[in-house]
PDB file of C-alpha atoms in Angstrom:
ATOM      1  CA  UNK A   1     -14.283 -25.537  25.402  1.00 44.00           C
ATOM      2  CA  UNK A   2     -15.175 -21.880  24.000  1.00 44.00           C
ATOM      3  CA  UNK A   3     -11.914 -20.690  25.403  1.00 46.00           C
ATOM      4  CA  UNK A   4     -10.116 -23.318  24.213  1.00 40.00           C
ATOM      5  CA  UNK A   5     -11.741 -22.865  20.748  1.00 38.00           C
ATOM      6  CA  UNK A   6     -10.966 -19.345  21.064  1.00 43.00           C
ATOM      7  CA  UNK A   7      -7.021 -20.140  21.779  1.00 37.00           C
ATOM      8  CA  UNK A   8      -6.639 -22.673  19.006  1.00 39.00           C
ATOM      9  CA  UNK A   9      -7.781 -20.129  16.502  1.00 34.00           C
ATOM     10  CA  UNK A  10      -5.682 -17.396  17.808  1.00 36.00           C
ATOM     11  CA  UNK A  11      -2.766 -19.974  17.220  1.00 42.00           C
ATOM     12  CA  UNK A  12      -3.641 -20.761  13.712  1.00 36.00           C
ATOM     13  CA  UNK A  13      -3.612 -17.580  12.920  1.00 36.00           C
ATOM     14  CA  UNK A  14      -0.775 -16.739  14.531  1.00 39.00           C
ATOM     15  CA  UNK A  15       0.644 -19.414  12.570  1.00 38.00           C
ATOM     16  CA  UNK A  16      -0.222 -18.717   9.248  1.00 38.00           C
ATOM     17  CA  UNK A  17       0.336 -15.121   9.528  1.00 36.00           C
ATOM     18  CA  UNK A  18       4.006 -15.916  10.240  1.00 37.00           C
ATOM     19  CA  UNK A  19       4.094 -18.214   6.945  1.00 37.00           C
ATOM     20  CA  UNK A  20       2.699 -15.622   4.947  1.00 36.00           C
ATOM     21  CA  UNK A  21       5.034 -13.342   6.480  1.00 41.00           C
ATOM     22  CA  UNK A  22       8.192 -15.704   5.509  1.00 41.00           C
ATOM     23  CA  UNK A  23       6.868 -16.226   1.884  1.00 50.00           C
ATOM     24  CA  UNK A  24       7.091 -12.115   1.328  1.00 89.00           C
ATOM     25  CA  UNK A  25       8.551 -10.819  -1.547  1.00 95.00           C
ATOM     26  CA  UNK A  26       9.317  -7.266  -0.343  1.00 97.00           C
ATOM     27  CA  UNK A  27      12.015  -4.257  -0.461  1.00 97.00           C
ATOM     28  CA  UNK A  28      13.662  -1.951   1.775  1.00 98.00           C
ATOM     29  CA  UNK A  29      14.580   1.780   1.303  1.00 97.00           C
ATOM     30  CA  UNK A  30      17.579   2.755   4.078  1.00 97.00           C
ATOM     31  CA  UNK A  31      18.843   5.588   4.966  1.00 96.00           C
ATOM     32  CA  UNK A  32      22.622   6.238   6.001  1.00 92.00           C
ATOM     33  CA  UNK A  33      25.780   7.993   5.758  1.00 85.00           C
ATOM     34  CA  UNK A  34      26.189  12.550   5.988  1.00 83.00           C
ATOM     35  CA  UNK A  35      25.078  13.683   3.998  1.00 86.00           C
ATOM     36  CA  UNK A  36      22.455  10.643   3.588  1.00 90.00           C
ATOM     37  CA  UNK A  37      22.601   8.452   0.895  1.00 93.00           C
ATOM     38  CA  UNK A  38      19.567   6.263   0.209  1.00 95.00           C
ATOM     39  CA  UNK A  39      20.102   2.343  -0.512  1.00 96.00           C
ATOM     40  CA  UNK A  40      17.962  -0.383  -1.300  1.00 97.00           C
ATOM     41  CA  UNK A  41      17.662  -4.352  -0.480  1.00 98.00           C
ATOM     42  CA  UNK A  42      14.654  -6.256  -2.507  1.00 98.00           C
ATOM     43  CA  UNK A  43      14.218 -10.014  -0.445  1.00 98.00           C
ATOM     44  CA  UNK A  44      12.688 -12.818  -2.017  1.00 97.00           C
ATOM     45  CA  UNK A  45      12.113 -14.925   1.552  1.00 96.00           C
ATOM     46  CA  UNK A  46      11.068 -18.724  -0.415  1.00 94.00           C
ATOM     47  CA  UNK A  47      14.300 -18.259  -2.475  1.00 94.00           C
ATOM     48  CA  UNK A  48      16.375 -17.106   0.501  1.00 96.00           C
ATOM     49  CA  UNK A  49      17.788 -14.747  -2.119  1.00 96.00           C
ATOM     50  CA  UNK A  50      18.198 -11.042  -1.842  1.00 97.00           C
ATOM     51  CA  UNK A  51      19.428  -7.812  -3.892  1.00 97.00           C
ATOM     52  CA  UNK A  52      21.683  -5.427  -2.514  1.00 97.00           C
ATOM     53  CA  UNK A  53      21.937  -1.624  -4.433  1.00 96.00           C
ATOM     54  CA  UNK A  54      24.630   0.398  -3.219  1.00 94.00           C
ATOM     55  CA  UNK A  55      24.653   3.556  -1.628  1.00 93.00           C
ATOM     56  CA  UNK A  56      25.377   6.540  -4.543  1.00 91.00           C
ATOM     57  CA  UNK A  57      29.047   7.235  -4.541  1.00 89.00           C
ATOM     58  CA  UNK A  58      27.897  10.875  -5.651  1.00 86.00           C
ATOM     59  CA  UNK A  59      24.223  12.152  -3.947  1.00 83.00           C
ATOM     60  CA  UNK A  60      23.863  14.794  -6.533  1.00 82.00           C
ATOM     61  CA  UNK A  61      24.707  12.290  -9.822  1.00 83.00           C
ATOM     62  CA  UNK A  62      23.360   9.122  -8.262  1.00 83.00           C
ATOM     63  CA  UNK A  63      26.508   7.873  -9.589  1.00 89.00           C
ATOM     64  CA  UNK A  64      28.195   4.689  -8.188  1.00 90.00           C
ATOM     65  CA  UNK A  65      24.600   2.673  -7.545  1.00 93.00           C
ATOM     66  CA  UNK A  66      25.488  -1.174  -8.314  1.00 94.00           C
ATOM     67  CA  UNK A  67      23.080  -4.495  -7.788  1.00 95.00           C
ATOM     68  CA  UNK A  68      24.888  -7.477  -6.050  1.00 95.00           C
ATOM     69  CA  UNK A  69      23.079 -10.585  -5.403  1.00 95.00           C
ATOM     70  CA  UNK A  70      23.401 -12.376  -1.875  1.00 96.00           C
ATOM     71  CA  UNK A  71      21.883 -14.764   0.226  1.00 97.00           C
ATOM     72  CA  UNK A  72      19.738 -15.031   2.974  1.00 97.00           C
ATOM     73  CA  UNK A  73      21.096 -17.215   5.905  1.00 97.00           C
ATOM     74  CA  UNK A  74      18.418 -16.483   8.436  1.00 96.00           C
ATOM     75  CA  UNK A  75      15.170 -14.981   9.130  1.00 95.00           C
ATOM     76  CA  UNK A  76      14.410 -15.584  13.017  1.00 94.00           C
ATOM     77  CA  UNK A  77      12.354 -13.223  15.307  1.00 95.00           C
ATOM     78  CA  UNK A  78      11.892 -10.979  12.130  1.00 95.00           C
ATOM     79  CA  UNK A  79      15.701 -10.725  11.526  1.00 97.00           C
ATOM     80  CA  UNK A  80      16.989 -11.196   8.223  1.00 98.00           C
ATOM     81  CA  UNK A  81      20.425 -12.153   8.357  1.00 97.00           C
ATOM     82  CA  UNK A  82      22.077 -11.949   4.634  1.00 97.00           C
ATOM     83  CA  UNK A  83      25.599 -11.502   2.988  1.00 97.00           C
ATOM     84  CA  UNK A  84      26.357  -9.957   0.150  1.00 95.00           C
ATOM     85  CA  UNK A  85      29.649 -10.545  -2.139  1.00 90.00           C
ATOM     86  CA  UNK A  86      31.208  -7.450  -3.591  1.00 88.00           C
ATOM     87  CA  UNK A  87      34.374  -8.609  -5.502  1.00 83.00           C
ATOM     88  CA  UNK A  88      36.587 -10.541  -3.122  1.00 86.00           C
ATOM     89  CA  UNK A  89      35.141  -9.047  -0.053  1.00 86.00           C
ATOM     90  CA  UNK A  90      31.567  -9.511   1.429  1.00 89.00           C
ATOM     91  CA  UNK A  91      29.055  -7.373   3.639  1.00 91.00           C
ATOM     92  CA  UNK A  92      27.478  -9.207   6.266  1.00 94.00           C
ATOM     93  CA  UNK A  93      23.884  -7.379   7.229  1.00 97.00           C
ATOM     94  CA  UNK A  94      20.846  -7.963   9.166  1.00 98.00           C
ATOM     95  CA  UNK A  95      17.698  -6.322   8.212  1.00 98.00           C
ATOM     96  CA  UNK A  96      15.475  -6.183  11.547  1.00 98.00           C
ATOM     97  CA  UNK A  97      11.638  -6.214   9.958  1.00 96.00           C
ATOM     98  CA  UNK A  98      10.272  -5.116  13.486  1.00 97.00           C
ATOM     99  CA  UNK A  99      12.575  -2.508  14.462  1.00 97.00           C
ATOM    100  CA  UNK A 100      13.060  -1.251  10.346  1.00 98.00           C
ATOM    101  CA  UNK A 101      16.319  -1.052  10.471  1.00 98.00           C
ATOM    102  CA  UNK A 102      19.727  -2.345   8.910  1.00 98.00           C
ATOM    103  CA  UNK A 103      22.497  -3.399  10.493  1.00 97.00           C
ATOM    104  CA  UNK A 104      26.540  -3.213   9.012  1.00 94.00           C
ATOM    105  CA  UNK A 105      28.191  -5.593  11.188  1.00 87.00           C
ATOM    106  CA  UNK A 106      31.488  -4.112  12.282  1.00 78.00           C
ATOM    107  CA  UNK A 107      34.716  -5.537  13.310  1.00 70.00           C
ATOM    108  CA  UNK A 108      35.727  -6.485  16.674  1.00 65.00           C
ATOM    109  CA  UNK A 109      37.789  -3.968  16.919  1.00 68.00           C
ATOM    110  CA  UNK A 110      35.715  -0.870  15.768  1.00 65.00           C
ATOM    111  CA  UNK A 111      38.121   1.132  15.562  1.00 65.00           C
ATOM    112  CA  UNK A 112      38.613  -0.179  11.257  1.00 71.00           C
ATOM    113  CA  UNK A 113      34.982  -0.666  10.834  1.00 76.00           C
ATOM    114  CA  UNK A 114      32.460  -0.150  13.135  1.00 87.00           C
ATOM    115  CA  UNK A 115      28.911  -1.070  13.829  1.00 90.00           C
ATOM    116  CA  UNK A 116      26.388   1.055  11.751  1.00 93.00           C
ATOM    117  CA  UNK A 117      22.342   0.918  12.443  1.00 96.00           C
ATOM    118  CA  UNK A 118      20.299   3.025   9.610  1.00 97.00           C
ATOM    119  CA  UNK A 119      16.667   3.602   9.557  1.00 97.00           C
ATOM    120  CA  UNK A 120      14.728   1.526   6.564  1.00 98.00           C
ATOM    121  CA  UNK A 121      11.216   2.090   5.464  1.00 97.00           C
ATOM    122  CA  UNK A 122       9.586  -1.334   3.718  1.00 97.00           C
ATOM    123  CA  UNK A 123       8.387  -0.719   0.651  1.00 96.00           C
ATOM    124  CA  UNK A 124       6.718  -2.993  -2.225  1.00 95.00           C
ATOM    125  CA  UNK A 125       8.914  -5.082  -4.429  1.00 96.00           C
ATOM    126  CA  UNK A 126      11.112  -2.422  -6.704  1.00 97.00           C
ATOM    127  CA  UNK A 127      10.422  -2.549 -10.031  1.00 97.00           C
ATOM    128  CA  UNK A 128      13.506  -3.469 -12.303  1.00 96.00           C
ATOM    129  CA  UNK A 129      13.193  -0.242 -13.926  1.00 96.00           C
ATOM    130  CA  UNK A 130      14.083   1.324 -10.836  1.00 95.00           C
ATOM    131  CA  UNK A 131      17.418   0.037 -10.893  1.00 94.00           C
ATOM    132  CA  UNK A 132      19.117   3.955 -10.847  1.00 91.00           C
ATOM    133  CA  UNK A 133      16.447   5.978 -11.068  1.00 88.00           C
ATOM    134  CA  UNK A 134      15.807   8.458  -8.491  1.00 83.00           C
ATOM    135  CA  UNK A 135      11.721   8.125  -8.448  1.00 86.00           C
ATOM    136  CA  UNK A 136      10.726   4.613  -7.434  1.00 85.00           C
ATOM    137  CA  UNK A 137       8.262   3.022 -10.463  1.00 93.00           C
ATOM    138  CA  UNK A 138       5.252   2.451  -9.012  1.00 91.00           C
ATOM    139  CA  UNK A 139       2.970   0.714 -11.783  1.00 94.00           C
ATOM    140  CA  UNK A 140       5.076  -0.877 -14.153  1.00 97.00           C
ATOM    141  CA  UNK A 141       3.658  -4.018 -16.396  1.00 97.00           C
ATOM    142  CA  UNK A 142       5.795  -6.729 -17.888  1.00 97.00           C
ATOM    143  CA  UNK A 143       5.252  -9.086 -20.736  1.00 97.00           C
ATOM    144  CA  UNK A 144       6.098 -11.986 -21.625  1.00 96.00           C
ATOM    145  CA  UNK A 145       7.006 -13.572 -25.093  1.00 95.00           C
ATOM    146  CA  UNK A 146       8.179 -16.585 -26.258  1.00 85.00           C
ATOM    147  CA  UNK A 147      11.059 -15.980 -29.688  1.00 74.00           C
ATOM    148  CA  UNK A 148      13.897 -18.511 -29.534  1.00 70.00           C
ATOM    149  CA  UNK A 149      13.324 -18.733 -25.664  1.00 78.00           C
ATOM    150  CA  UNK A 150      11.665 -15.879 -23.474  1.00 87.00           C
ATOM    151  CA  UNK A 151      12.180 -12.605 -24.121  1.00 93.00           C
ATOM    152  CA  UNK A 152      10.488  -9.833 -21.175  1.00 95.00           C
ATOM    153  CA  UNK A 153       9.624  -6.594 -21.870  1.00 97.00           C
ATOM    154  CA  UNK A 154       8.976  -4.087 -18.657  1.00 97.00           C
ATOM    155  CA  UNK A 155       7.462  -0.798 -19.689  1.00 98.00           C
ATOM    156  CA  UNK A 156       5.884   1.940 -17.706  1.00 97.00           C
ATOM    157  CA  UNK A 157       3.908   4.576 -19.131  1.00 96.00           C
ATOM    158  CA  UNK A 158       4.338   7.231 -16.206  1.00 95.00           C
ATOM    159  CA  UNK A 159       8.343   7.288 -16.246  1.00 95.00           C
ATOM    160  CA  UNK A 160       7.619   6.633 -19.919  1.00 97.00           C
ATOM    161  CA  UNK A 161      10.861   3.888 -18.872  1.00 96.00           C
ATOM    162  CA  UNK A 162      11.071   0.685 -20.874  1.00 97.00           C
ATOM    163  CA  UNK A 163      13.609  -2.871 -20.316  1.00 96.00           C
ATOM    164  CA  UNK A 164      14.093  -5.492 -23.049  1.00 95.00           C
ATOM    165  CA  UNK A 165      15.307  -8.654 -20.962  1.00 93.00           C
ATOM    166  CA  UNK A 166      16.631 -11.677 -23.226  1.00 84.00           C
ATOM    167  CA  UNK A 167      16.003 -14.883 -21.624  1.00 66.00           C
ATOM    168  CA  UNK A 168      18.870 -17.155 -20.472  1.00 59.00           C
ATOM    169  CA  UNK A 169      21.440 -14.616 -21.664  1.00 56.00           C
ATOM    170  CA  UNK A 170      20.224 -11.776 -19.357  1.00 59.00           C
ATOM    171  CA  UNK A 171      20.776  -9.215 -21.697  1.00 72.00           C
ATOM    172  CA  UNK A 172      18.865  -5.801 -21.160  1.00 87.00           C
ATOM    173  CA  UNK A 173      18.413  -2.916 -23.182  1.00 93.00           C
ATOM    174  CA  UNK A 174      16.628  -0.018 -22.069  1.00 95.00           C
ATOM    175  CA  UNK A 175      13.892   2.335 -23.994  1.00 97.00           C
ATOM    176  CA  UNK A 176      11.577   5.088 -23.397  1.00 97.00           C
ATOM    177  CA  UNK A 177       7.991   4.385 -23.939  1.00 98.00           C
ATOM    178  CA  UNK A 178       6.759   7.202 -26.778  1.00 98.00           C
ATOM    179  CA  UNK A 179       2.777   6.800 -26.249  1.00 97.00           C
ATOM    180  CA  UNK A 180       0.408   4.631 -24.299  1.00 96.00           C
ATOM    181  CA  UNK A 181      -3.374   4.181 -25.001  1.00 93.00           C
ATOM    182  CA  UNK A 182      -6.150   1.806 -23.568  1.00 91.00           C
ATOM    183  CA  UNK A 183      -5.005  -1.085 -26.206  1.00 95.00           C
ATOM    184  CA  UNK A 184      -1.526  -0.432 -27.090  1.00 97.00           C
ATOM    185  CA  UNK A 185       1.792   0.701 -25.823  1.00 98.00           C
ATOM    186  CA  UNK A 186       4.703   1.724 -28.137  1.00 98.00           C
ATOM    187  CA  UNK A 187       7.787   1.889 -27.328  1.00 98.00           C
ATOM    188  CA  UNK A 188      11.646   3.108 -28.825  1.00 97.00           C
ATOM    189  CA  UNK A 189      13.917   0.276 -27.892  1.00 96.00           C
ATOM    190  CA  UNK A 190      17.797   1.172 -27.675  1.00 94.00           C
ATOM    191  CA  UNK A 191      18.599  -2.810 -29.756  1.00 91.00           C
ATOM    192  CA  UNK A 192      21.704  -1.868 -31.569  1.00 84.00           C
ATOM    193  CA  UNK A 193      20.054   0.365 -33.941  1.00 89.00           C
ATOM    194  CA  UNK A 194      16.593   2.122 -32.141  1.00 92.00           C
ATOM    195  CA  UNK A 195      13.393  -0.174 -32.853  1.00 95.00           C
ATOM    196  CA  UNK A 196       9.950   0.706 -32.741  1.00 97.00           C
ATOM    197  CA  UNK A 197       7.856  -2.089 -30.598  1.00 98.00           C
ATOM    198  CA  UNK A 198       4.197  -2.189 -29.878  1.00 98.00           C
ATOM    199  CA  UNK A 199       2.527  -4.337 -27.003  1.00 98.00           C
ATOM    200  CA  UNK A 200      -1.311  -4.721 -28.045  1.00 98.00           C
ATOM    201  CA  UNK A 201      -2.783  -5.989 -25.356  1.00 96.00           C
ATOM    202  CA  UNK A 202      -5.660  -6.773 -27.246  1.00 96.00           C
ATOM    203  CA  UNK A 203      -4.402  -9.519 -29.317  1.00 96.00           C
ATOM    204  CA  UNK A 204      -1.662  -9.980 -27.065  1.00 97.00           C
ATOM    205  CA  UNK A 205       1.012  -9.656 -29.310  1.00 97.00           C
ATOM    206  CA  UNK A 206       4.441  -7.463 -29.185  1.00 97.00           C
ATOM    207  CA  UNK A 207       5.312  -6.228 -33.054  1.00 97.00           C
ATOM    208  CA  UNK A 208       9.181  -5.358 -33.903  1.00 96.00           C
ATOM    209  CA  UNK A 209       8.315  -2.816 -36.986  1.00 96.00           C
ATOM    210  CA  UNK A 210      11.406  -4.056 -39.314  1.00 93.00           C
ATOM    211  CA  UNK A 211      13.775  -1.643 -40.554  1.00 91.00           C
ATOM    212  CA  UNK A 212      13.208  -0.993 -44.827  1.00 86.00           C
ATOM    213  CA  UNK A 213      16.262  -2.288 -46.499  1.00 86.00           C
ATOM    214  CA  UNK A 214      17.731  -4.387 -43.792  1.00 88.00           C
ATOM    215  CA  UNK A 215      16.977  -7.683 -44.327  1.00 86.00           C
ATOM    216  CA  UNK A 216      18.678  -8.854 -41.187  1.00 85.00           C
ATOM    217  CA  UNK A 217      15.941  -6.736 -39.064  1.00 90.00           C
ATOM    218  CA  UNK A 218      12.503  -7.544 -40.551  1.00 92.00           C
ATOM    219  CA  UNK A 219       8.957  -7.106 -39.190  1.00 94.00           C
ATOM    220  CA  UNK A 220       8.289  -9.560 -36.325  1.00 94.00           C
ATOM    221  CA  UNK A 221       4.967 -10.469 -34.207  1.00 95.00           C
ATOM    222  CA  UNK A 222       5.584 -12.473 -31.395  1.00 94.00           C
ATOM    223  CA  UNK A 223       2.885 -14.041 -29.108  1.00 95.00           C
ATOM    224  CA  UNK A 224       2.926 -13.093 -25.224  1.00 96.00           C
ATOM    225  CA  UNK A 225       1.065 -12.404 -22.427  1.00 96.00           C
ATOM    226  CA  UNK A 226       1.293 -10.121 -19.305  1.00 96.00           C
ATOM    227  CA  UNK A 227       2.949 -11.478 -16.510  1.00 96.00           C
ATOM    228  CA  UNK A 228       3.729 -10.526 -12.994  1.00 95.00           C
ATOM    229  CA  UNK A 229       5.656  -7.074 -12.941  1.00 96.00           C
ATOM    230  CA  UNK A 230       9.676  -7.746 -12.989  1.00 96.00           C
ATOM    231  CA  UNK A 231      11.227  -7.021  -9.913  1.00 96.00           C
ATOM    232  CA  UNK A 232      15.132  -6.170  -8.776  1.00 96.00           C
ATOM    233  CA  UNK A 233      15.325  -9.582  -7.667  1.00 95.00           C
ATOM    234  CA  UNK A 234      15.288 -10.570 -11.338  1.00 92.00           C
ATOM    235  CA  UNK A 235      19.228  -9.500 -10.689  1.00 88.00           C
ATOM    236  CA  UNK A 236      20.230 -11.975  -8.198  1.00 85.00           C
ATOM    237  CA  UNK A 237      18.395 -14.828 -11.056  1.00 77.00           C
ATOM    238  CA  UNK A 238      20.391 -13.335 -13.497  1.00 69.00           C
ATOM    239  CA  UNK A 239      23.687 -13.528 -11.484  1.00 66.00           C
ATOM    240  CA  UNK A 240      23.227 -16.867 -10.635  1.00 60.00           C
ATOM    241  CA  UNK A 241      23.094 -18.551 -14.324  1.00 56.00           C
TER     242      UNK A 241
END
């Protein structure tokens, strides 16, 4: 009887671990080409969504990186088969979580496009701030505010980077962290004109300072709350709107 209970417990643990793995939101960092060029993919298995960041054309300047959304077709045996649409074409790729490899599927005749297999590393979900940035953003915070629809501010004190996203429009503005304390984080956001922005943890507010003499840009205070850090998967949601 004890042996049967033990087997049942093992089966239960295996099933629950499979479910946990299937609900993962994670990223992979892969290396390919000569010289080696890094590229990335972020997976949301529940949504069957993926965001693929292409390798840079120029490894010195990081020029040429772009983000494209795709769909996961299969997740059998730890293999994530997915397709990414780039312009009129498409990429068919397979990430093997067990082997930590990314396979670029070639043509039947490998003369023109052979199959490529690149080594990868599984990482936490990439921050939306990490796009086109050499060093990954590790500890960002995101804030959601209600102001004629949802808006988001994502900021990271270590890298001094910030991003503003405007709800359904998916419009983004870059900025920088100019000061960070225990209670307040001050940003300089590159809107149509630079604006000073302050996030107050205690008051749970975002304050956008006004521009003196400009009635169209008054001081604005929004009630906000901290949410899960925004990841690269938001590019998928933006492109589906």
